[in-house]
Structure formats: structure tokens, C-alpha cells
Coordinates of C-alpha atoms in Angstrom, one line a residue:
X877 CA 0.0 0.0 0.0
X878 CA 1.7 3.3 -0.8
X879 CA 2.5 5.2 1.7
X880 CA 0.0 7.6 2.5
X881 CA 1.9 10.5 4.5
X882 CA 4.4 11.0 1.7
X883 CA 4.8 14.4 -0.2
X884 CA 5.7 15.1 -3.7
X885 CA 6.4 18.5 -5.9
X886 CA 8.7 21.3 -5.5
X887 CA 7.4 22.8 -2.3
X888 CA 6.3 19.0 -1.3
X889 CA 2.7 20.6 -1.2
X890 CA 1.2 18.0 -3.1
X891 CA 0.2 14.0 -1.0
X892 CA 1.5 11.2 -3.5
X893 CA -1.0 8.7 -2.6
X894 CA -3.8 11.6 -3.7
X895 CA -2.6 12.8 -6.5
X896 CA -2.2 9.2 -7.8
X897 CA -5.9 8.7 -7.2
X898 CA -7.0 11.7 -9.0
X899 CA -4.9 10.8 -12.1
X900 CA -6.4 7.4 -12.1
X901 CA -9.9 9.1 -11.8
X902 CA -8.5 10.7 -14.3
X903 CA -7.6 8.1 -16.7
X904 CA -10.9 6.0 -16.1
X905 CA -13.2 9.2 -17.2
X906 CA -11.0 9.6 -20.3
X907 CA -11.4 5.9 -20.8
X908 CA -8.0 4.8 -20.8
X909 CA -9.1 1.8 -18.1
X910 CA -6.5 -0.8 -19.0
X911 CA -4.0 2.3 -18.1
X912 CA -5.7 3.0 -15.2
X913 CA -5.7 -0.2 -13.8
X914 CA -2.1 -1.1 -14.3
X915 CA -1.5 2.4 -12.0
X916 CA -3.3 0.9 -9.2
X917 CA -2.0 -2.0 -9.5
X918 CA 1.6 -0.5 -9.7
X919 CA 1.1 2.1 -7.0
X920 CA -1.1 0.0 -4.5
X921 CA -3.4 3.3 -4.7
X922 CA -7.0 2.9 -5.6
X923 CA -9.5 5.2 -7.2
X924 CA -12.1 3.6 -5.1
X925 CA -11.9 4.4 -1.0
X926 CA -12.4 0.9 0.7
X927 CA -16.2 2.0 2.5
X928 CA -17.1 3.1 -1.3
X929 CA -16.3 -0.1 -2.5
X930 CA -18.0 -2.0 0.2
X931 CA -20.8 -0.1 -0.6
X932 CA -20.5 -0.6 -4.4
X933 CA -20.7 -4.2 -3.1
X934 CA -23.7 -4.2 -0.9
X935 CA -25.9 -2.5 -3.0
X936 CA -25.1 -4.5 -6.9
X937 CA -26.1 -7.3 -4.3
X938 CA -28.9 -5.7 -2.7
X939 CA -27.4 -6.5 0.4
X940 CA -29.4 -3.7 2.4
X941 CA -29.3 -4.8 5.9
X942 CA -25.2 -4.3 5.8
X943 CA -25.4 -1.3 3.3
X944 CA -27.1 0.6 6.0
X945 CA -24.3 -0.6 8.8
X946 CA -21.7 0.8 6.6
X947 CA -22.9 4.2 6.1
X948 CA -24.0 4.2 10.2
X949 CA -20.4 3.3 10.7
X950 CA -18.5 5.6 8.3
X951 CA -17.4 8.1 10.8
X952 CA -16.9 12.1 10.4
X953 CA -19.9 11.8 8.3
X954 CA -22.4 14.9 8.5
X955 CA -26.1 14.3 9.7
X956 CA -27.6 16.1 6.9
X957 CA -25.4 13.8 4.4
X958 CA -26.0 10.9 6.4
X959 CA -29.6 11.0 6.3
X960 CA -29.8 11.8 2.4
X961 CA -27.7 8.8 1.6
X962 CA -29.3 6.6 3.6
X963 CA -33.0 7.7 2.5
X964 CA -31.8 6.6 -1.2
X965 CA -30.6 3.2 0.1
X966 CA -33.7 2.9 2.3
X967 CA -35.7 4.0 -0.8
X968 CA -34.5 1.2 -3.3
X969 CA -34.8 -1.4 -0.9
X970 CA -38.2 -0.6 0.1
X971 CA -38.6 -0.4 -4.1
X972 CA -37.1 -3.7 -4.4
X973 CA -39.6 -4.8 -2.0
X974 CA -42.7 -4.2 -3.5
X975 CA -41.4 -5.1 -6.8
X976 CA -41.1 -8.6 -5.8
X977 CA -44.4 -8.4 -4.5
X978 CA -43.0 -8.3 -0.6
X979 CA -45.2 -5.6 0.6
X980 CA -44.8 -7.0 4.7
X981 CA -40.9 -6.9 3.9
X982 CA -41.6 -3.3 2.2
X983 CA -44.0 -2.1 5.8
X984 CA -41.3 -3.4 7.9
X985 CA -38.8 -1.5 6.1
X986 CA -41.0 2.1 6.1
X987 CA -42.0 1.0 9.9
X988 CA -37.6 0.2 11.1
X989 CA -35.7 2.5 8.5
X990 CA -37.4 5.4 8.2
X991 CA -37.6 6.1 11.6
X992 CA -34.0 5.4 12.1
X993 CA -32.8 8.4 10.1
X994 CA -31.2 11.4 11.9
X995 CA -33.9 13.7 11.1
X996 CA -36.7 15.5 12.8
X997 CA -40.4 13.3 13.3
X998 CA -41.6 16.4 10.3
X999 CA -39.0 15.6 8.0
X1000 CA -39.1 11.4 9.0
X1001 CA -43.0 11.8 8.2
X1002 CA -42.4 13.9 4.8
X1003 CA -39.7 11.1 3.7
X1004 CA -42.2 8.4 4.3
X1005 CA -45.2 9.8 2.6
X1006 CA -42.3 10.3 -0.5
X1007 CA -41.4 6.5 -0.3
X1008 CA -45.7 6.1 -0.5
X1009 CA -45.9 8.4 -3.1
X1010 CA -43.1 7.1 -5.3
X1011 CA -44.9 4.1 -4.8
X1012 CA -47.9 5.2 -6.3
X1013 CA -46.4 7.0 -9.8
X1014 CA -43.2 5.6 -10.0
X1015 CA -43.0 1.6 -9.4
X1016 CA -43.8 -0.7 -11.5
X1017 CA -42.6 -4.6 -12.2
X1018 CA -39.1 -4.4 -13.9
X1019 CA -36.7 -7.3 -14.5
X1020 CA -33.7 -7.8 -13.2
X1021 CA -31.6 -5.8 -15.6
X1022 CA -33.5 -2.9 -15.3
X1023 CA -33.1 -3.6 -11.1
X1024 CA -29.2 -3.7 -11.6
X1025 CA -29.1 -0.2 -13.8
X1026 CA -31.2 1.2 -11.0
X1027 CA -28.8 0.0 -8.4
X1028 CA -26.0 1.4 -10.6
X1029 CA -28.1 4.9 -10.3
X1030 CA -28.3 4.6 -6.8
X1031 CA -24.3 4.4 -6.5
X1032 CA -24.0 7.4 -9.2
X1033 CA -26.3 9.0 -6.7
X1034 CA -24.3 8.3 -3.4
X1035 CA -20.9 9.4 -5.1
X1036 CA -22.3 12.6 -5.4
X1037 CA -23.4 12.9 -2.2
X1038 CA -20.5 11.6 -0.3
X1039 CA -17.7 13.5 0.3
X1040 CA -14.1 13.1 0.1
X1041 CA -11.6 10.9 0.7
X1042 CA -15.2 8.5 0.5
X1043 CA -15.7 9.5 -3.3
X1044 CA -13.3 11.7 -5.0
X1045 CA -15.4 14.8 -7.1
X1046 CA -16.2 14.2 -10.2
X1047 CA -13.3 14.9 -12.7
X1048 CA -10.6 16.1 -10.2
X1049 CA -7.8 16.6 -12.0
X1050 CA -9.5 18.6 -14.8
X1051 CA -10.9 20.6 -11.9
X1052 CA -7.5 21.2 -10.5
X1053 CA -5.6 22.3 -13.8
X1054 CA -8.2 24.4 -14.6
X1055 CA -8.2 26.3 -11.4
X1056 CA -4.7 26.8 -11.6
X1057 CA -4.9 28.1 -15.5
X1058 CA -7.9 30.2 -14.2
X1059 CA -5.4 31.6 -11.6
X1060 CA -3.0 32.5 -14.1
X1061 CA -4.8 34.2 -16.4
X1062 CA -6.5 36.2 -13.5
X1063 CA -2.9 37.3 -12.4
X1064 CA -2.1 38.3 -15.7
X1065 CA -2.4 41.8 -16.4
X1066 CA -2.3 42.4 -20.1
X1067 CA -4.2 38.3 -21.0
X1068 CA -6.4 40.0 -23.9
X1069 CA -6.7 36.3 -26.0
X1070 CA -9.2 34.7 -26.5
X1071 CA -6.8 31.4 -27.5
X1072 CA -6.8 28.3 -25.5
X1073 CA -3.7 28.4 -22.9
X1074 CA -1.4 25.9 -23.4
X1075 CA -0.4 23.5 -20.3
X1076 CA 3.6 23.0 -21.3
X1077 CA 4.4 26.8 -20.0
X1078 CA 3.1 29.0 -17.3
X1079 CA 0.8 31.5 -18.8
X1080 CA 2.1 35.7 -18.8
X1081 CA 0.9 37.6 -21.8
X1082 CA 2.9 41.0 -22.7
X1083 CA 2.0 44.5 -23.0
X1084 CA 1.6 43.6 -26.9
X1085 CA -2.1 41.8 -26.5
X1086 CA -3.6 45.5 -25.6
X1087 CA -3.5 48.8 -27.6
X1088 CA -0.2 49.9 -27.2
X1089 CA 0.7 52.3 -30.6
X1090 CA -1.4 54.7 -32.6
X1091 CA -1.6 52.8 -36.4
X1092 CA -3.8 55.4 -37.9
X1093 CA -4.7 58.7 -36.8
X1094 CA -8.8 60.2 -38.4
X1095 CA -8.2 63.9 -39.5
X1096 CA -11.9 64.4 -41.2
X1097 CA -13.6 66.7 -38.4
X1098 CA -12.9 70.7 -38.1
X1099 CA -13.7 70.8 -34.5
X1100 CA -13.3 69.1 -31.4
X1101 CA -14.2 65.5 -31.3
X1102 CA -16.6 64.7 -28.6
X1103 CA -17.4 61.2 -28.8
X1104 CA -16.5 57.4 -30.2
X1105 CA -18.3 54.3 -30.3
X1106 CA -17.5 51.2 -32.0
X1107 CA -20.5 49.2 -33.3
X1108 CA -21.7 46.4 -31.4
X1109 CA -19.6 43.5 -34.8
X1110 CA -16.6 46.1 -34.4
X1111 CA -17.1 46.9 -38.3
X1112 CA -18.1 50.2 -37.9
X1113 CA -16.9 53.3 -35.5
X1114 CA -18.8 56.4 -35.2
X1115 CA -18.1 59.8 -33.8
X1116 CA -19.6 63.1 -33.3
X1117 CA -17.9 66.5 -32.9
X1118 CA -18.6 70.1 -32.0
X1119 CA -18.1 70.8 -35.8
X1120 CA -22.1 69.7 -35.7
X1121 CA -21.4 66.7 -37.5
X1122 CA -21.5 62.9 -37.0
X1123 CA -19.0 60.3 -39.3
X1124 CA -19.6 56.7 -39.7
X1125 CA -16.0 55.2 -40.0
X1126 CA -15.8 51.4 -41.3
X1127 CA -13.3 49.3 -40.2
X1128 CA -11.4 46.9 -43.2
X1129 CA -10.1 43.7 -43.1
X1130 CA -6.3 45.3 -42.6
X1131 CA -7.5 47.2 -38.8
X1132 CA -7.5 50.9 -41.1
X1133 CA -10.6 52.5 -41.5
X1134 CA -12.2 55.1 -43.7
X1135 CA -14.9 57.1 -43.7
X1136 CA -18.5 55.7 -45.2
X1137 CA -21.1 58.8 -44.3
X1138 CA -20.8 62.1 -42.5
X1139 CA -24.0 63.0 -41.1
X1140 CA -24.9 66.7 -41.8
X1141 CA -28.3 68.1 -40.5
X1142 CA -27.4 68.7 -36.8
X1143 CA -27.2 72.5 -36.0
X1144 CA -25.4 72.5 -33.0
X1145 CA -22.9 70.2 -31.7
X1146 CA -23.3 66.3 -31.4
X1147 CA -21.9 65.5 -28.3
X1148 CA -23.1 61.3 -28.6
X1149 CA -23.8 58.4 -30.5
X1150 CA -25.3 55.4 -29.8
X1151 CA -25.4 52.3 -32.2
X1152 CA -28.4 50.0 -32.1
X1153 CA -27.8 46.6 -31.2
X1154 CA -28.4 44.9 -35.0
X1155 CA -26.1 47.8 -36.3
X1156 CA -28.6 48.8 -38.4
X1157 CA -29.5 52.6 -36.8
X1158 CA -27.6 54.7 -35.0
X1159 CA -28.7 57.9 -33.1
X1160 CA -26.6 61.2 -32.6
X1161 CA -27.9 64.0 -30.0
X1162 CA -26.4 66.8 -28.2
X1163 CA -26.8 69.0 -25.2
X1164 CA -28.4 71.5 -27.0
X1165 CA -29.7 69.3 -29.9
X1166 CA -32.4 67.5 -30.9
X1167 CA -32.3 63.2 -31.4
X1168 CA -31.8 61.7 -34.8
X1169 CA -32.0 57.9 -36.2
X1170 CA -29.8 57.3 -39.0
X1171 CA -29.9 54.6 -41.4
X1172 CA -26.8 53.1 -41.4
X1173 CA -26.2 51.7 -44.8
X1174 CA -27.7 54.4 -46.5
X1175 CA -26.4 57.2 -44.2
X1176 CA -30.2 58.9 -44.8
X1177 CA -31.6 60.2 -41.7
X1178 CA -35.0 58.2 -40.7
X1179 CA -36.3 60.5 -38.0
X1180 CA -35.8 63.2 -35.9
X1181 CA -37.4 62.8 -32.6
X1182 CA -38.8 66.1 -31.0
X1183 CA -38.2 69.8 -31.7
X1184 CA -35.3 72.3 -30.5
X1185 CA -37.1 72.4 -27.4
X1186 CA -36.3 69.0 -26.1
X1187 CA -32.5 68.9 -26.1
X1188 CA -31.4 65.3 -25.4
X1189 CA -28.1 64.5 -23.5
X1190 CA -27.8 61.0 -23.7
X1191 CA -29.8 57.9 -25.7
X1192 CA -29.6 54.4 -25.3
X1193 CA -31.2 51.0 -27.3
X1194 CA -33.1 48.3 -25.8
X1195 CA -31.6 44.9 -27.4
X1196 CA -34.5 44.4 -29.9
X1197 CA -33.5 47.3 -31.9
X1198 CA -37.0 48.8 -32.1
X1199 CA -37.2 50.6 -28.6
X1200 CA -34.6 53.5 -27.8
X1201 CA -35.1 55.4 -24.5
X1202 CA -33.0 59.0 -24.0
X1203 CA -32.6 61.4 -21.3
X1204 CA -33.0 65.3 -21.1
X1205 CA -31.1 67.6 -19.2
X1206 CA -34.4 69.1 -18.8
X1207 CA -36.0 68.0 -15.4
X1208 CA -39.4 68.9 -17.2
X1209 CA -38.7 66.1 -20.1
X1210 CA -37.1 63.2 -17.6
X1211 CA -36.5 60.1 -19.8
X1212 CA -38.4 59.1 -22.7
X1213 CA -38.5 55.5 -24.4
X1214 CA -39.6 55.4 -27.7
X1215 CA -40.0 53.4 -30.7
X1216 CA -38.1 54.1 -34.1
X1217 CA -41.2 56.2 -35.5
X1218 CA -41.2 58.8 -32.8
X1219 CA -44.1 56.9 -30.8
X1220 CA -43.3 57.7 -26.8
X1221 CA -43.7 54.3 -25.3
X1222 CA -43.3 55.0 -21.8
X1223 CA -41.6 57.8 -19.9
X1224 CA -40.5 58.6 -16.1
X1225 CA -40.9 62.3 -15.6
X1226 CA -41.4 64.7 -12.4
X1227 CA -39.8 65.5 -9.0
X1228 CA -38.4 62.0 -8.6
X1229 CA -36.5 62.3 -11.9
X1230 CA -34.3 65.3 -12.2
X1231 CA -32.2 66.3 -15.1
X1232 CA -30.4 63.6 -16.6
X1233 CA -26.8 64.0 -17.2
X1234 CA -26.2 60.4 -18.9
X1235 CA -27.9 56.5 -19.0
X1236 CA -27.5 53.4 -21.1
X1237 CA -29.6 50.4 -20.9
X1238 CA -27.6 46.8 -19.9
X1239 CA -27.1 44.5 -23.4
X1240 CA -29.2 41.8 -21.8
X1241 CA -32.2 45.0 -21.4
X1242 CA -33.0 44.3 -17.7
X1243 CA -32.0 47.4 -16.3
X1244 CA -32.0 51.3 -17.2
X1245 CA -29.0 53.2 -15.7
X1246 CA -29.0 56.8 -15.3
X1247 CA -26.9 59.7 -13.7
X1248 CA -29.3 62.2 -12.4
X1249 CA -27.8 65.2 -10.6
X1250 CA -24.6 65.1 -10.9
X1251 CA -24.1 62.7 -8.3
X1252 CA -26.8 60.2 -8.2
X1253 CA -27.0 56.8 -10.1
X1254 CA -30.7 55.6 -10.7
X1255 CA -30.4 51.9 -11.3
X1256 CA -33.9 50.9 -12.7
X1257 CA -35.2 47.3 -13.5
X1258 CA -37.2 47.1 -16.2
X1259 CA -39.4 44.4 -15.5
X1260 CA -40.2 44.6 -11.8
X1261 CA -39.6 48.7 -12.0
X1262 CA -37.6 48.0 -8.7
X1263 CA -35.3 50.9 -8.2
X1264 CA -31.8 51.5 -6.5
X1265 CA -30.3 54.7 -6.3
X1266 CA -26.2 54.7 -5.6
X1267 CA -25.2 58.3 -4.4
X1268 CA -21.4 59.6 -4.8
X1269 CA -19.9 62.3 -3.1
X1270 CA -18.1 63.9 -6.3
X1271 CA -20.0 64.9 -9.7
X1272 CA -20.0 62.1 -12.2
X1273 CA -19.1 62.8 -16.0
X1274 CA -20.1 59.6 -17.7
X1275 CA -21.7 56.1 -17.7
X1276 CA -20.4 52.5 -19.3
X1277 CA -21.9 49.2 -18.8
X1278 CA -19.5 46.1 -19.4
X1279 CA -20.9 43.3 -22.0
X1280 CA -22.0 40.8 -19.8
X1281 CA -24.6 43.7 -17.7
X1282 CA -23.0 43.2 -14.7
X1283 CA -20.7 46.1 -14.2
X1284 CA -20.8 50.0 -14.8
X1285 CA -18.4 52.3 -14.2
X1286 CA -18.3 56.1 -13.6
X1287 CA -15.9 58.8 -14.2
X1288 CA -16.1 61.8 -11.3
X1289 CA -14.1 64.8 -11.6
X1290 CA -12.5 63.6 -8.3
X1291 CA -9.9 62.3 -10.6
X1292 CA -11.1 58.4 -9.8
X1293 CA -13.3 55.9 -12.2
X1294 CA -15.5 53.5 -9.9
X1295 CA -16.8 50.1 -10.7
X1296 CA -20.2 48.9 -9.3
X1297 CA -22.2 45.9 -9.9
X1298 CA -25.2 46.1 -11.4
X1299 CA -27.0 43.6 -9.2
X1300 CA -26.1 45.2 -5.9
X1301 CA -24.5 43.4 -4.0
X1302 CA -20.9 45.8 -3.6
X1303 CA -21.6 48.4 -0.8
X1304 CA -18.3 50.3 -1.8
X1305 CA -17.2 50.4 -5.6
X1306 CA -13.6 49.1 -7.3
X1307 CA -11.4 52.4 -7.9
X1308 CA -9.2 53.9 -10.3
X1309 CA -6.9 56.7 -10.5
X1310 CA -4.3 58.2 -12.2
X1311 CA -5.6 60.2 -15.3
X1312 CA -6.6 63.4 -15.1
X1313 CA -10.1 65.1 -14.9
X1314 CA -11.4 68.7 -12.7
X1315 CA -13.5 69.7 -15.4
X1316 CA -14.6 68.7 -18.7
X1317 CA -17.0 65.3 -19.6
X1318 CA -14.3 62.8 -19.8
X1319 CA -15.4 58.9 -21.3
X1320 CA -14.4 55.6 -20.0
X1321 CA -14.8 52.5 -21.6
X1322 CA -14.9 48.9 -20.7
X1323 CA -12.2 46.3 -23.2
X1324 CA -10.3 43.4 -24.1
X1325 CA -11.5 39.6 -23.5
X1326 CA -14.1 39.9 -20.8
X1327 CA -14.4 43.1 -20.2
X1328 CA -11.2 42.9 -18.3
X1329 CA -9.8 46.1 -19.2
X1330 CA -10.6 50.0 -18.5
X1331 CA -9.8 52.9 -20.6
X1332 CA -10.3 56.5 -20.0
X1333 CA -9.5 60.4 -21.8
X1334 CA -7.6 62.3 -19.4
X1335 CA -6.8 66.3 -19.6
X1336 CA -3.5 65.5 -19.8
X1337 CA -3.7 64.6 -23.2
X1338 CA -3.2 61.1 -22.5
X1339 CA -5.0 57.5 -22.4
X1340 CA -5.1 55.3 -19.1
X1341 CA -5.4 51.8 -19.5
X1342 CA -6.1 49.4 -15.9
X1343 CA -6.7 46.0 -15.7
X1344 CA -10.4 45.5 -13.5
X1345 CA -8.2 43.8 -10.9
X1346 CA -5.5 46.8 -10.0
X1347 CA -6.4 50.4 -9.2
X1348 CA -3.0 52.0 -10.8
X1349 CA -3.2 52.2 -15.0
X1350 CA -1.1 49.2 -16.6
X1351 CA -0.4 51.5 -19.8
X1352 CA -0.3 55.1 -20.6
X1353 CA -0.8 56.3 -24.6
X1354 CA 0.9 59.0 -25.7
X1355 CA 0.1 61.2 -28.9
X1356 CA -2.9 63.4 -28.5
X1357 CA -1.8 67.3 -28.2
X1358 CA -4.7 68.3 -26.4
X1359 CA -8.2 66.3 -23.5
X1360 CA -8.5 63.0 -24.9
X1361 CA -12.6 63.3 -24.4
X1362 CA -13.5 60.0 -25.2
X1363 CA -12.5 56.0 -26.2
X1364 CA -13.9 53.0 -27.5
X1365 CA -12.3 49.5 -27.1
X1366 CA -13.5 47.5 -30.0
X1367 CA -15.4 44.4 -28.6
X1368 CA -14.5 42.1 -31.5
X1369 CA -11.0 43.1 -32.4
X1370 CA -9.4 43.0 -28.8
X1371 CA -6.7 44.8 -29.5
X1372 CA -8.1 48.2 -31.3
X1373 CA -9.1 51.3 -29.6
X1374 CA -10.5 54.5 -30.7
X1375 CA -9.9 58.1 -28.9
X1376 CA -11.9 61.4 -29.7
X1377 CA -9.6 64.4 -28.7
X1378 CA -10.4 68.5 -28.6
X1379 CA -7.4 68.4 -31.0
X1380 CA -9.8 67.3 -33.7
X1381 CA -8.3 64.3 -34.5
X1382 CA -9.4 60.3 -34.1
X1383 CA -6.3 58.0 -33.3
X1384 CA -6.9 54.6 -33.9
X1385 CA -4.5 52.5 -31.8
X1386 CA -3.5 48.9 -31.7

């Protein structure tokens, strides 16, 4: 028998005789059982403990009388467990029972068994009626192959119930080696790769798997450039200046990308974009302008919604594509959702909802987020209409939910970014500093595989990059000559980012 106390691996962290039984767990799920065999053999280790194969035993033999001993005697064995495993056992042999047409053998064992578990006279009385019960929709005459498969459920059943060193969990090894690749990649700052990691190395990506170098730089606006947004394939990227207009950027097959419609009837500046979720639309608005759908292909404007009198600071889609709902800085106008004729839908107006500096809907459309106030997050559910308001001490400049709805983060003039859950369940957010911003609307974005990355502008004329895990930036990007206002991490092509600067360029970086 191998010796059980012995320790293997560099750091001798790692008990031979266990981590011989896992790989010949290991071996028998992958079906190499002739290999798996020799390694007990070999080692003197066995996948099976020696109660679980007792039990395996006493139960293929329907030997009930000693099954139940066994699982009374295995010791360290909690009451909850103990009764669970024993109600299955007690449960096919009071099947058997009145299969065979022994219904005094089948009494005594509802009448002795039952009883005898470690549970509360409710619970005993609950158990028994389900052994009656099963009786009633679930028995029936079966042979004695059928009997033996059901015995070989009951056994699948206990090994997922007992716990270890009894039964070993199901596909250990695999477990382990995946923890520790999910470990790595966790601790890996720049792992933007969507490629399996290989098991011959320990995993480290470098600074190259994130934006790291402008490759093109978008000269076609005369004023300030407000805002970029990738479209939800990564084809298209569009932005809006202060110049009035909006551009519609695709994106080729070698990461350049050129211009495919400027967007002309705005009178005042368009200070955001927002991209439907087909790709299809896309709607510009401004602070002091009115909101218009855009066909994409076409580059025709479909409708404008309101007149100069409802100015519209921010707009968001609902993942059909049909709704839209947007927000006024105007306390009077609230937030709107509409459909893509103009028809109001639904709207949340009043006291309660005061002017509305910025909101998006989650991709999944179960929740409405807005920033009302300058320092108030209204987190709404659509469904249930359940609200939560989060409430921060510094102004907030900007909103961005991650892919996956379960994250938003802020940008406050305070000079920090903060990362809240959508669900609720954070009572202080994730932070992070380092850029720049007292004054002007700066944009972050979520990136990379996962959402695992953070951009932001600064008004240093710079790009922050963080990973979600670490507060200080992991990268800084260098190039603009004047506040980098907004960016855009493209959410197919992980390694591409747009930036909208008041120097009145677009770099593209990768």
C-alpha cells in the first residue's frame, strides 16, 4: 500500500498517494481503463476508497441490511449527508420490496428504516409519505436488468453525495488544472486572448495583447471630437464633434478604417452616439440638440425625434433594436422611451427624476441606468420597476456598462473611475486613479476579452489603460496634443481602440 503521509512537488505541497488517485480518476473518465488499472495495481493506490467499495458491493447485491451498517459506521460523516444517503438506500430497498411483490418486507422497512434516520419526526413523516408516493407514480414490475441499472443509479447518486476521501469529485484533476490556468490568467495583467492556454508553460501575456501604438490617426472633423463608439460587430466606428457633425467610420479587413457617411443636419454640436444593437441605426444628440435615427447603410436620416425644445443629453437601445429610450437635461422632459417612429412608449418624468446627465440600458435589457444630478446613479429594473439609487460624493461625468450587464463604471471629476455591480451586492465600488479630470466630460470604456480592461481620456492629453483587478493604470498612450474626451475598445477586435480628442483628431490605436 503506498504510503500515504508522503509528499511530492517542489514545495512538497502535493500528498502522493492523492494525487495518484486523481490521475487514475483521471484516466478511467478519459477511458483509458486498462491504463488505469495497471496504475493501481503499480502504485497500490486505488480510485475507489475501501467504504465506497464496500458499498458498491452491498448494494449490486442488494445486500441492504449491511449497506445501511456501513454508512452508520463511516465516521466524520455529517447528519444532513448521512440521512440523504441513507434515505436513497432505504428508498431502493423498500422499491425492491414491492417489486417482488414483498409488501410485509416493504412495511417493515417504512415501519424500522425510516424512523431510524437522523432527522426531525416532520422531516421522517415527509420522507415516508415520499417513499408512499413514489410508490404510487413511479413503481412498476421491472426485471432484473432494469433492477441492476437502477442500483448502478443509486451508486451514481451516493458518489455525489458523499464526500471526500469516500468518493473523490467528479473529474478532479480537470478541476485542479483548470483552477490553476484560471489563476493564471487572472494574475495576468495584459491576457487580452481569447486562445486556448497551453499546459507545457506557465501562462504571462505581454504589453503587446492590448493597444499599445497609434496605427492610424482620423483627421476628417474641423472641431473638437466629442465622442467614439464602435458598433456592437466592431465593423463600424462612429463619432460626433462640436463641428455639428457625426461620421460613420468602417473598419477593413487590414485594422485601417475610412470614412463611409458624415451625417450633416445637426445645428449644433453632437456630443453622442449610440449604435443599435443589430447595427442597423444609429442615433446622434447633443446638449443643445435634438435626437436623430440614422440609417446606417444608406447614411439617410430616418427620423428626428422632438423639436429644438427637447435637447437630449444622452440615448440608449433596448436589445430588440425597435425601442430606444433617452434622457433630457431638462428636469421637465425626464427620460423618454420610444420606438423608431417617434411613438413615446413610456416615460418617467417629475420631481423623482431630475435632469439627466447620462444613462444606457444593460445588453441583456434588464435594467435602465442613469446619472441624475450630478451625483446620483438611478439603477432601474425594467421588469419589476424595482429601483436602487447609488449616491457619490463627487460629480459624475459619464456612464459605461461592461458586455455581460454586470458592471458599470463612472468617471467623477475627483480624478477616480468607480466600478459597481449592477446587481447590488458591492456596498463600496472598485477604484481607479491616475488620469486626469477637474473639469470637462471625460469617457471611459470597458475592453479586451471579458471586459477585463478599463480605458479612460484624461486632460492631460493622455490614455489610461487598468486592468479590472489593480487600481493604478497598466499602460499610458501618448500622442494626442490636447483632452482625450472620449475612447472606445473594440469588442471584437481585442486589441483596437479608438480616442476622440479637442485636438480634432481620431487615433486609432493597436
Amino acid at each position: 500500500m503506498e504510503n500515504c503521509s508522503k509528499m511530492i512537488g517542489p514545495k512538497s505541497l502535493v500528498k502522493k498517494h492523492e494525487f495518484i488517485r486523481v490521475i487514475i480518476q483521471c484516466l478511467y473518465s478519459l477511458g483509458f481503463c486498462k491504463s488505469a488499472s495497471c496504475l493501481e495495481s503499480e502504485s497500490g493506490v486505488s480510485y475507489k476508497s475501501v467504504h465506497f467499495k464496500l458499498l458498491e458491493s452491498q448494494i449490486l447485491k442488494g445486500d441492504w441490511d449491511n449497506c445501511v451498517e456501513t454508512l452508520n459506521g463511516i465516521m466524520d460523516l455529517e447528519d444532513d449527508t448521512r440521512a440523504s444517503v441513507l434515505f436513497l438506500v432505504v428508498k431502493q430497498c423498500f422499491r425492491e420490496y414491492l417489486n417482488r411483490g414483498d409488501d410485509s418486507l416493504a412495511l417493515s422497512t417504512l415501519r424500522k428504516r425510516v424512523p431510524a434516520l437522523p432527522l426531525s419526526k416532520e422531516k421522517v413523516h415527509n420522507l415516508a409519505y415520499s417513499l408512499l408516493y413514489s410508490n404510487e407514480v413511479e413503481l412498476g414490475k421491472v426485471d432484473n436488468e432494469c433492477m441492476y441499472d437502477l442500483r448502478r443509479k443509486l451508486l451514481t447518486e451516493l458518489e455525489s453525495l458523499l464526500p471526500p476521501p469516500i468518493v473523490l469529485p467528479q473529474r478532479r484533476l480537470e478541476h485542479l488544472v483548470e483552477t490553476a490556468i484560471i489563476s493564471q490568467i487572472g494574475s495576468c495583467l495584459y491576457h487580452n486572448s481569447t486562445a486556448t492556454v497551453s499546459l507545457y508553460e506557465d501562462h504571462c501575456c505581454g504589453k503587446d495583447q492590448i493597444p499599445s501604438a497609434t496605427i492610424q490617426i482620423l483627421t476628417e472633423h474641423q472641431n473638437e471630437v466629442w465622442f467614439v463608439q464602435f458598433s456592437n460587430t466592431g465593423e463600424y466606428l462612429a463619432s460626433s464633434s462640436s463641428d455639428c457633425t457625426a461620421i460613420i467610420w468602417q473598419v477593413l479587413e487590414d485594422n485601417t478604417l475610412t470614412s463611409k457617411h458624415t451625417l450633416r443636419s445637426h445645428q449644433n454640436p453632437v456630443s453622442f452616439v449610440a449604435w443599435s444593437p443589430d447595427d442597423k441605426k444609429l442615433l446622434t444628440c447633443g446638449n443643445a440638440e435634438v435626437m436623430k435615427l440614422w440609417d446606417v447603410e444608406t447614411g439617410t436620416c430616418k427620423h428626428t425625434f422632438g423639436d429644438h425644445s427637447f435637447t437630449i443629453s444622452s440615448c440608449a437601445w433596448f436589445p430588440d433594436s425597435k425601442r430606444l429610450v433617452c434622457g433630457s437635461s431638462d428636469p421637465e422632459k425626464g427620460i423618454c422611451m420610444y420606438d423608431c417612429d417617434g411613438n413615446e412608449i413610456k416615460a418617467w418624468r417629475g420631481k423623482r427624476m431630475p435632469k439627466v446627465l447620462d444613462l444606457a440600458v444593460t445588453p441583456d435589457g434588464e435594467h435602465l441606468i442613469s446619472i441624475l444630478s450630478d451625483k446620483e446613479i438611478l439603477i432601474l429594473n425594467v421588469g419589476t420597476t424595482a429601483e436602487r439609487i447609488i449616491s457619490e460624493d463627487h460629480p459624475i461625468t459619464s456612464l459605461s456598462i461592461s458586455l455581460d450587464s454586470k458592471f458599470f463604471i463612472v468617471n467623477l471629476n475627483s480624478q477616480e473611475i468607480h466600478l459597481w455591480d449592477v446587481a447590488g451586492k458591492w456596498e463600496i465600488p472598485l477604484k481607479y486613479t491616475g488620469h486626469e479630470q477637474h473639469k470637462y466630460v471625460i469617457r471611459s470604456c470597458f475592453g479586451g476579452v471579458n471586459s477585463n480592461f478599463i480605458a479612460s481620456g484624461s486632460e492631460n492629453c493622455e490614455i489610461y489603460i487598468w486592468n479590472r483587478q489593480n487600481s493604478e493604470p497598466i499602460e499610458v498612450l501618448s500622442g494626442h496634443s490636447m483632452t482625450v474626451n472620449c475612447v472606445s475598445w473594440n469588442p471584437k477586435r481585442l486589441k483596437m481602440l479608438a480616442s476622440a480628442s479637442d485636438d480634432q483628431t481620431i487615433r486609432i490605436w493597436g
